[in-house]
């Protein structure tokens, strides 16, 4: 949706698709019928209670008391602005249990996260990326698919340190490679060349300043080697006139 409603208006020459973690979490829903392409198994329709508070919250005094005793949440809370989660989404439970050390318990004592991810395969993610490729091609825009890099050396971040998530990243990276081959678009195996140690990451998912520089360099090298960006002939670059120092 972002591509079609915003990016196309920028008239881009080349798109680089780099996705990963946000497409694993929506698969941690149960029962399988809750796994749907519109993501409603992960998020409920966005109807923020900020604009629809209960009648009791119309009274400032009652609202203050209700917040104080945990009956409701502050209207300034991000959780009241973001879309609420349905009961079918158990991704947060998985993370919490991993951090507490009591995994598997609750729903995961009946069906573990690995089985959920296997049952809820990344079919919608593949469809979405395939649609992006089709949209780009229909507008004569170049497109590159890339594998997603993580660092597992963050024990407090189950999104990267757990075996379940690690296997899911390998799965989607393999799928992206196959999709790139099937649609004849370039594929950059970024995860294979980017160091997985913690020094270049902030949380195992997002790179720090040093990681961003290396990431840009590696992508740049790939784009140049693949002839995806034009290079000005040596000695023929146009120079911008220097500004005069006259006062």
PDB file of C-alpha atoms in Angstrom:
ATOM      1  CA  UNK A   1       0.000   0.000   0.000  1.00  0.00           C
ATOM      2  CA  UNK A   2       2.870   2.363   0.810  1.00  0.00           C
ATOM      3  CA  UNK A   3       4.454   1.565  -2.547  1.00  0.00           C
ATOM      4  CA  UNK A   4       1.291   2.223  -4.525  1.00  0.00           C
ATOM      5  CA  UNK A   5       0.006   5.264  -2.638  1.00  0.00           C
ATOM      6  CA  UNK A   6       3.247   7.094  -1.812  1.00  0.00           C
ATOM      7  CA  UNK A   7       6.405   5.712  -3.383  1.00  0.00           C
ATOM      8  CA  UNK A   8       5.159   5.663  -6.962  1.00  0.00           C
ATOM      9  CA  UNK A   9       4.547   9.410  -6.756  1.00  0.00           C
ATOM     10  CA  UNK A  10       8.278   9.885  -6.155  1.00  0.00           C
ATOM     11  CA  UNK A  11       8.992   8.377  -9.593  1.00  0.00           C
ATOM     12  CA  UNK A  12      11.777   6.097  -8.297  1.00  0.00           C
ATOM     13  CA  UNK A  13      14.375   4.491 -10.550  1.00  0.00           C
ATOM     14  CA  UNK A  14      15.047   1.544  -8.247  1.00  0.00           C
ATOM     15  CA  UNK A  15      13.373  -0.105  -5.250  1.00  0.00           C
ATOM     16  CA  UNK A  16      15.263  -2.141  -2.649  1.00  0.00           C
ATOM     17  CA  UNK A  17      12.969  -4.404  -0.648  1.00  0.00           C
ATOM     18  CA  UNK A  18      14.367  -5.235   2.793  1.00  0.00           C
ATOM     19  CA  UNK A  19      11.877  -6.876   5.144  1.00  0.00           C
ATOM     20  CA  UNK A  20      11.989  -9.513   7.850  1.00  0.00           C
ATOM     21  CA  UNK A  21      10.921  -9.375  11.484  1.00  0.00           C
ATOM     22  CA  UNK A  22       7.581  -7.640  10.956  1.00  0.00           C
ATOM     23  CA  UNK A  23       6.539 -10.486   8.702  1.00  0.00           C
ATOM     24  CA  UNK A  24       7.343 -13.249  11.218  1.00  0.00           C
ATOM     25  CA  UNK A  25       5.346 -12.002  14.199  1.00  0.00           C
ATOM     26  CA  UNK A  26       1.946 -12.093  12.397  1.00  0.00           C
ATOM     27  CA  UNK A  27       2.448 -15.820  11.882  1.00  0.00           C
ATOM     28  CA  UNK A  28       2.350 -16.442  15.629  1.00  0.00           C
ATOM     29  CA  UNK A  29      -1.432 -16.658  15.731  1.00  0.00           C
ATOM     30  CA  UNK A  30      -3.661 -19.571  16.746  1.00  0.00           C
ATOM     31  CA  UNK A  31      -5.916 -21.268  15.719  1.00  0.00           C
ATOM     32  CA  UNK A  32      -4.765 -21.509  12.079  1.00  0.00           C
ATOM     33  CA  UNK A  33      -8.037 -19.955  10.882  1.00  0.00           C
ATOM     34  CA  UNK A  34      -6.829 -16.693  12.450  1.00  0.00           C
ATOM     35  CA  UNK A  35      -3.923 -16.557  10.006  1.00  0.00           C
ATOM     36  CA  UNK A  36      -5.255 -14.309   7.259  1.00  0.00           C
ATOM     37  CA  UNK A  37      -3.831 -12.075   4.570  1.00  0.00           C
ATOM     38  CA  UNK A  38      -5.421  -8.930   5.987  1.00  0.00           C
ATOM     39  CA  UNK A  39      -3.458  -9.414   9.237  1.00  0.00           C
ATOM     40  CA  UNK A  40      -6.578  -9.349  11.407  1.00  0.00           C
ATOM     41  CA  UNK A  41      -5.229 -12.333  13.316  1.00  0.00           C
ATOM     42  CA  UNK A  42      -2.409 -10.040  14.466  1.00  0.00           C
ATOM     43  CA  UNK A  43      -4.250  -6.727  14.784  1.00  0.00           C
ATOM     44  CA  UNK A  44      -7.874  -5.830  15.305  1.00  0.00           C
ATOM     45  CA  UNK A  45      -9.415  -3.142  13.087  1.00  0.00           C
ATOM     46  CA  UNK A  46      -8.088   0.202  14.244  1.00  0.00           C
ATOM     47  CA  UNK A  47     -10.888   1.846  16.193  1.00  0.00           C
ATOM     48  CA  UNK A  48      -8.997   3.839  18.762  1.00  0.00           C
ATOM     49  CA  UNK A  49     -10.787   4.128  22.128  1.00  0.00           C
ATOM     50  CA  UNK A  50      -9.213   7.572  22.458  1.00  0.00           C
ATOM     51  CA  UNK A  51     -12.076   8.853  20.343  1.00  0.00           C
ATOM     52  CA  UNK A  52     -14.638   6.447  21.770  1.00  0.00           C
ATOM     53  CA  UNK A  53     -14.119   6.376  25.555  1.00  0.00           C
ATOM     54  CA  UNK A  54     -16.644   4.774  27.801  1.00  0.00           C
ATOM     55  CA  UNK A  55     -19.314   7.010  29.280  1.00  0.00           C
ATOM     56  CA  UNK A  56     -17.586   6.823  32.684  1.00  0.00           C
ATOM     57  CA  UNK A  57     -14.441   8.379  31.207  1.00  0.00           C
ATOM     58  CA  UNK A  58     -16.387  11.493  30.259  1.00  0.00           C
ATOM     59  CA  UNK A  59     -15.926  12.495  33.884  1.00  0.00           C
ATOM     60  CA  UNK A  60     -12.354  13.656  34.553  1.00  0.00           C
ATOM     61  CA  UNK A  61     -12.574  12.592  38.201  1.00  0.00           C
ATOM     62  CA  UNK A  62     -13.819   9.096  37.338  1.00  0.00           C
ATOM     63  CA  UNK A  63     -11.233   8.765  34.606  1.00  0.00           C
ATOM     64  CA  UNK A  64      -8.385   9.659  36.979  1.00  0.00           C
ATOM     65  CA  UNK A  65      -9.635   7.105  39.511  1.00  0.00           C
ATOM     66  CA  UNK A  66     -10.079   4.420  36.853  1.00  0.00           C
ATOM     67  CA  UNK A  67      -6.520   4.965  35.606  1.00  0.00           C
ATOM     68  CA  UNK A  68      -5.207   4.927  39.187  1.00  0.00           C
ATOM     69  CA  UNK A  69      -6.798   1.544  39.908  1.00  0.00           C
ATOM     70  CA  UNK A  70      -5.926  -0.002  36.552  1.00  0.00           C
ATOM     71  CA  UNK A  71      -9.464  -0.139  35.209  1.00  0.00           C
ATOM     72  CA  UNK A  72      -8.562   1.866  32.104  1.00  0.00           C
ATOM     73  CA  UNK A  73      -5.491   3.411  30.496  1.00  0.00           C
ATOM     74  CA  UNK A  74      -4.426   6.998  30.096  1.00  0.00           C
ATOM     75  CA  UNK A  75      -5.604   8.695  26.931  1.00  0.00           C
ATOM     76  CA  UNK A  76      -1.943   9.567  26.332  1.00  0.00           C
ATOM     77  CA  UNK A  77      -0.922   5.900  26.348  1.00  0.00           C
ATOM     78  CA  UNK A  78       0.416   4.598  23.038  1.00  0.00           C
ATOM     79  CA  UNK A  79      -1.517   1.396  23.637  1.00  0.00           C
ATOM     80  CA  UNK A  80      -4.721   3.430  23.242  1.00  0.00           C
ATOM     81  CA  UNK A  81      -3.554   4.890  19.957  1.00  0.00           C
ATOM     82  CA  UNK A  82      -2.220   1.724  18.358  1.00  0.00           C
ATOM     83  CA  UNK A  83      -4.582  -0.964  17.165  1.00  0.00           C
ATOM     84  CA  UNK A  84      -5.440  -3.517  19.884  1.00  0.00           C
ATOM     85  CA  UNK A  85      -4.389  -7.152  19.627  1.00  0.00           C
ATOM     86  CA  UNK A  86      -6.902  -9.980  19.323  1.00  0.00           C
ATOM     87  CA  UNK A  87      -6.717 -13.081  21.486  1.00  0.00           C
ATOM     88  CA  UNK A  88      -5.487 -15.086  18.512  1.00  0.00           C
ATOM     89  CA  UNK A  89      -2.124 -13.305  18.528  1.00  0.00           C
ATOM     90  CA  UNK A  90       0.322 -15.052  20.887  1.00  0.00           C
ATOM     91  CA  UNK A  91       3.593 -13.520  19.702  1.00  0.00           C
ATOM     92  CA  UNK A  92       3.924 -11.285  22.747  1.00  0.00           C
ATOM     93  CA  UNK A  93       3.228 -14.263  25.017  1.00  0.00           C
ATOM     94  CA  UNK A  94       6.054 -16.130  23.302  1.00  0.00           C
ATOM     95  CA  UNK A  95       8.505 -13.278  23.914  1.00  0.00           C
ATOM     96  CA  UNK A  96       7.402 -12.842  27.534  1.00  0.00           C
ATOM     97  CA  UNK A  97       7.729 -16.564  28.267  1.00  0.00           C
ATOM     98  CA  UNK A  98      11.178 -16.707  26.697  1.00  0.00           C
ATOM     99  CA  UNK A  99      12.291 -13.787  28.861  1.00  0.00           C
ATOM    100  CA  UNK A 100      10.799 -15.283  32.035  1.00  0.00           C
ATOM    101  CA  UNK A 101      12.208 -18.720  31.265  1.00  0.00           C
ATOM    102  CA  UNK A 102       8.878 -20.549  31.553  1.00  0.00           C
ATOM    103  CA  UNK A 103       8.446 -21.411  27.858  1.00  0.00           C
ATOM    104  CA  UNK A 104       6.511 -23.478  26.894  1.00  0.00           C
ATOM    105  CA  UNK A 105       3.462 -22.730  28.971  1.00  0.00           C
ATOM    106  CA  UNK A 106      -0.089 -21.613  28.281  1.00  0.00           C
ATOM    107  CA  UNK A 107      -1.038 -22.078  24.647  1.00  0.00           C
ATOM    108  CA  UNK A 108       2.508 -23.215  23.850  1.00  0.00           C
ATOM    109  CA  UNK A 109       2.105 -26.278  26.069  1.00  0.00           C
ATOM    110  CA  UNK A 110      -0.503 -27.410  23.548  1.00  0.00           C
ATOM    111  CA  UNK A 111       1.179 -26.254  20.333  1.00  0.00           C
ATOM    112  CA  UNK A 112       4.694 -24.839  20.320  1.00  0.00           C
ATOM    113  CA  UNK A 113       5.816 -21.777  18.383  1.00  0.00           C
ATOM    114  CA  UNK A 114       7.797 -23.835  15.861  1.00  0.00           C
ATOM    115  CA  UNK A 115       4.648 -25.731  14.901  1.00  0.00           C
ATOM    116  CA  UNK A 116       2.708 -22.469  14.604  1.00  0.00           C
ATOM    117  CA  UNK A 117       5.312 -21.034  12.249  1.00  0.00           C
ATOM    118  CA  UNK A 118       5.360 -24.224  10.218  1.00  0.00           C
ATOM    119  CA  UNK A 119       1.564 -24.281   9.957  1.00  0.00           C
ATOM    120  CA  UNK A 120       1.347 -20.555   9.230  1.00  0.00           C
ATOM    121  CA  UNK A 121       3.903 -20.513   6.432  1.00  0.00           C
ATOM    122  CA  UNK A 122       4.926 -17.131   4.910  1.00  0.00           C
ATOM    123  CA  UNK A 123       2.436 -17.349   2.043  1.00  0.00           C
ATOM    124  CA  UNK A 124       1.055 -13.847   2.585  1.00  0.00           C
ATOM    125  CA  UNK A 125       4.526 -12.340   2.866  1.00  0.00           C
ATOM    126  CA  UNK A 126       5.480 -14.032  -0.398  1.00  0.00           C
ATOM    127  CA  UNK A 127       2.300 -12.770  -2.038  1.00  0.00           C
ATOM    128  CA  UNK A 128       2.917  -9.208  -0.860  1.00  0.00           C
ATOM    129  CA  UNK A 129       6.504  -9.171  -2.121  1.00  0.00           C
ATOM    130  CA  UNK A 130       5.384 -10.721  -5.407  1.00  0.00           C
ATOM    131  CA  UNK A 131       2.794  -7.966  -5.764  1.00  0.00           C
ATOM    132  CA  UNK A 132       5.495  -5.329  -5.154  1.00  0.00           C
ATOM    133  CA  UNK A 133       7.622  -6.865  -7.888  1.00  0.00           C
ATOM    134  CA  UNK A 134       4.647  -6.819 -10.264  1.00  0.00           C
ATOM    135  CA  UNK A 135       3.796  -3.200  -9.444  1.00  0.00           C
ATOM    136  CA  UNK A 136       7.402  -2.105  -9.937  1.00  0.00           C
ATOM    137  CA  UNK A 137       7.679  -3.889 -13.267  1.00  0.00           C
ATOM    138  CA  UNK A 138       4.384  -2.458 -14.484  1.00  0.00           C
ATOM    139  CA  UNK A 139       5.809   1.027 -13.915  1.00  0.00           C
ATOM    140  CA  UNK A 140       9.225   0.222 -15.416  1.00  0.00           C
ATOM    141  CA  UNK A 141      10.915   0.583 -12.040  1.00  0.00           C
ATOM    142  CA  UNK A 142      13.911  -1.551 -11.157  1.00  0.00           C
ATOM    143  CA  UNK A 143      13.586  -3.689  -8.028  1.00  0.00           C
ATOM    144  CA  UNK A 144      16.039  -5.648  -5.861  1.00  0.00           C
ATOM    145  CA  UNK A 145      15.113  -8.241  -3.248  1.00  0.00           C
ATOM    146  CA  UNK A 146      17.440  -8.797  -0.309  1.00  0.00           C
ATOM    147  CA  UNK A 147      17.855 -11.297   2.479  1.00  0.00           C
ATOM    148  CA  UNK A 148      17.357 -10.054   6.046  1.00  0.00           C
ATOM    149  CA  UNK A 149      20.341  -9.983   8.447  1.00  0.00           C
ATOM    150  CA  UNK A 150      20.171 -10.413  12.221  1.00  0.00           C
ATOM    151  CA  UNK A 151      22.528 -10.875  15.137  1.00  0.00           C
ATOM    152  CA  UNK A 152      21.534 -13.665  17.554  1.00  0.00           C
ATOM    153  CA  UNK A 153      23.882 -12.288  20.230  1.00  0.00           C
ATOM    154  CA  UNK A 154      21.164 -10.419  22.114  1.00  0.00           C
ATOM    155  CA  UNK A 155      19.818 -12.846  24.753  1.00  0.00           C
ATOM    156  CA  UNK A 156      17.233 -10.335  25.977  1.00  0.00           C
ATOM    157  CA  UNK A 157      15.710 -10.120  22.483  1.00  0.00           C
ATOM    158  CA  UNK A 158      13.870 -13.362  21.655  1.00  0.00           C
ATOM    159  CA  UNK A 159      13.075 -11.886  18.230  1.00  0.00           C
ATOM    160  CA  UNK A 160      16.657 -12.717  17.299  1.00  0.00           C
ATOM    161  CA  UNK A 161      17.995 -15.062  19.976  1.00  0.00           C
ATOM    162  CA  UNK A 162      15.289 -17.750  19.869  1.00  0.00           C
ATOM    163  CA  UNK A 163      15.657 -20.789  17.622  1.00  0.00           C
ATOM    164  CA  UNK A 164      12.080 -20.317  16.428  1.00  0.00           C
ATOM    165  CA  UNK A 165      12.678 -16.834  15.043  1.00  0.00           C
ATOM    166  CA  UNK A 166      16.106 -17.787  13.659  1.00  0.00           C
ATOM    167  CA  UNK A 167      14.562 -20.583  11.592  1.00  0.00           C
ATOM    168  CA  UNK A 168      11.806 -18.235  10.412  1.00  0.00           C
ATOM    169  CA  UNK A 169      14.382 -15.739   9.093  1.00  0.00           C
ATOM    170  CA  UNK A 170      16.206 -18.500   7.232  1.00  0.00           C
ATOM    171  CA  UNK A 171      12.873 -19.578   5.776  1.00  0.00           C
ATOM    172  CA  UNK A 172      11.891 -16.157   4.479  1.00  0.00           C
ATOM    173  CA  UNK A 173      15.386 -15.496   3.131  1.00  0.00           C
ATOM    174  CA  UNK A 174      15.220 -18.740   1.152  1.00  0.00           C
ATOM    175  CA  UNK A 175      11.760 -17.795  -0.077  1.00  0.00           C
ATOM    176  CA  UNK A 176      12.970 -14.358  -1.204  1.00  0.00           C
ATOM    177  CA  UNK A 177      15.784 -15.962  -3.172  1.00  0.00           C
ATOM    178  CA  UNK A 178      13.339 -18.302  -4.918  1.00  0.00           C
ATOM    179  CA  UNK A 179      10.917 -15.478  -5.639  1.00  0.00           C
ATOM    180  CA  UNK A 180      13.681 -13.314  -7.109  1.00  0.00           C
ATOM    181  CA  UNK A 181      14.701 -16.173  -9.377  1.00  0.00           C
ATOM    182  CA  UNK A 182      11.117 -16.885 -10.428  1.00  0.00           C
ATOM    183  CA  UNK A 183      10.436 -13.227 -11.273  1.00  0.00           C
ATOM    184  CA  UNK A 184      13.868 -12.544 -12.810  1.00  0.00           C
ATOM    185  CA  UNK A 185      14.828  -9.737 -10.432  1.00  0.00           C
ATOM    186  CA  UNK A 186      18.220  -9.262  -8.744  1.00  0.00           C
ATOM    187  CA  UNK A 187      18.699 -10.807  -5.313  1.00  0.00           C
ATOM    188  CA  UNK A 188      21.296  -9.542  -2.847  1.00  0.00           C
ATOM    189  CA  UNK A 189      22.137 -12.081  -0.147  1.00  0.00           C
ATOM    190  CA  UNK A 190      22.907  -9.372   2.380  1.00  0.00           C
ATOM    191  CA  UNK A 191      22.630 -11.720   5.351  1.00  0.00           C
ATOM    192  CA  UNK A 192      25.461 -13.824   3.920  1.00  0.00           C
ATOM    193  CA  UNK A 193      27.973 -10.952   3.798  1.00  0.00           C
ATOM    194  CA  UNK A 194      26.983  -8.770   6.761  1.00  0.00           C
ATOM    195  CA  UNK A 195      28.749  -9.692  10.058  1.00  0.00           C
ATOM    196  CA  UNK A 196      26.361 -11.230  12.580  1.00  0.00           C
ATOM    197  CA  UNK A 197      28.218 -10.078  15.680  1.00  0.00           C
ATOM    198  CA  UNK A 198      26.563  -7.618  18.082  1.00  0.00           C
ATOM    199  CA  UNK A 199      28.942  -4.717  17.379  1.00  0.00           C
ATOM    200  CA  UNK A 200      27.004  -3.500  14.349  1.00  0.00           C
ATOM    201  CA  UNK A 201      23.484  -3.806  15.816  1.00  0.00           C
ATOM    202  CA  UNK A 202      21.448  -1.976  18.431  1.00  0.00           C
ATOM    203  CA  UNK A 203      19.084  -4.852  19.206  1.00  0.00           C
ATOM    204  CA  UNK A 204      19.968  -7.680  16.837  1.00  0.00           C
ATOM    205  CA  UNK A 205      17.573  -6.343  14.195  1.00  0.00           C
ATOM    206  CA  UNK A 206      18.418  -2.692  13.623  1.00  0.00           C
ATOM    207  CA  UNK A 207      21.946  -1.587  12.796  1.00  0.00           C
ATOM    208  CA  UNK A 208      23.812   1.157  14.640  1.00  0.00           C
ATOM    209  CA  UNK A 209      25.703   3.999  12.949  1.00  0.00           C
ATOM    210  CA  UNK A 210      28.705   1.833  12.145  1.00  0.00           C
ATOM    211  CA  UNK A 211      26.451  -0.924  10.861  1.00  0.00           C
ATOM    212  CA  UNK A 212      24.537   1.535   8.698  1.00  0.00           C
ATOM    213  CA  UNK A 213      27.745   2.679   7.006  1.00  0.00           C
ATOM    214  CA  UNK A 214      28.809  -0.881   6.243  1.00  0.00           C
ATOM    215  CA  UNK A 215      25.291  -1.781   5.114  1.00  0.00           C
ATOM    216  CA  UNK A 216      25.248   1.144   2.684  1.00  0.00           C
ATOM    217  CA  UNK A 217      28.686   0.201   1.376  1.00  0.00           C
ATOM    218  CA  UNK A 218      27.722  -3.428   0.799  1.00  0.00           C
ATOM    219  CA  UNK A 219      24.490  -2.514  -0.955  1.00  0.00           C
ATOM    220  CA  UNK A 220      26.355   0.065  -3.022  1.00  0.00           C
ATOM    221  CA  UNK A 221      28.926  -2.478  -4.126  1.00  0.00           C
ATOM    222  CA  UNK A 222      26.169  -4.895  -5.135  1.00  0.00           C
ATOM    223  CA  UNK A 223      24.269  -2.281  -7.113  1.00  0.00           C
ATOM    224  CA  UNK A 224      27.412  -1.206  -8.962  1.00  0.00           C
ATOM    225  CA  UNK A 225      28.579  -4.757  -9.628  1.00  0.00           C
ATOM    226  CA  UNK A 226      25.116  -5.635 -10.925  1.00  0.00           C
ATOM    227  CA  UNK A 227      25.060  -2.537 -13.163  1.00  0.00           C
ATOM    228  CA  UNK A 228      21.888  -1.328 -11.455  1.00  0.00           C
ATOM    229  CA  UNK A 229      23.089   2.263 -11.085  1.00  0.00           C
ATOM    230  CA  UNK A 230      24.671   4.351 -13.841  1.00  0.00           C
ATOM    231  CA  UNK A 231      28.256   5.492 -13.390  1.00  0.00           C
ATOM    232  CA  UNK A 232      29.418   8.780 -14.881  1.00  0.00           C
ATOM    233  CA  UNK A 233      32.393   8.314 -17.253  1.00  0.00           C
ATOM    234  CA  UNK A 234      35.710   9.251 -15.662  1.00  0.00           C
ATOM    235  CA  UNK A 235      36.709  12.816 -16.486  1.00  0.00           C
ATOM    236  CA  UNK A 236      33.288  13.802 -17.789  1.00  0.00           C
ATOM    237  CA  UNK A 237      31.490  14.626 -14.544  1.00  0.00           C
ATOM    238  CA  UNK A 238      29.865  18.008 -14.466  1.00  0.00           C
ATOM    239  CA  UNK A 239      31.204  20.235 -11.743  1.00  0.00           C
ATOM    240  CA  UNK A 240      29.115  22.702  -9.790  1.00  0.00           C
ATOM    241  CA  UNK A 241      30.716  26.182  -9.904  1.00  0.00           C
ATOM    242  CA  UNK A 242      32.230  27.260  -6.602  1.00  0.00           C
ATOM    243  CA  UNK A 243      30.416  30.004  -4.772  1.00  0.00           C
ATOM    244  CA  UNK A 244      32.170  33.365  -4.917  1.00  0.00           C
ATOM    245  CA  UNK A 245      33.931  34.612  -1.803  1.00  0.00           C
ATOM    246  CA  UNK A 246      33.284  38.236  -2.767  1.00  0.00           C
ATOM    247  CA  UNK A 247      31.395  40.195  -0.176  1.00  0.00           C
TER     248      UNK A 247
END
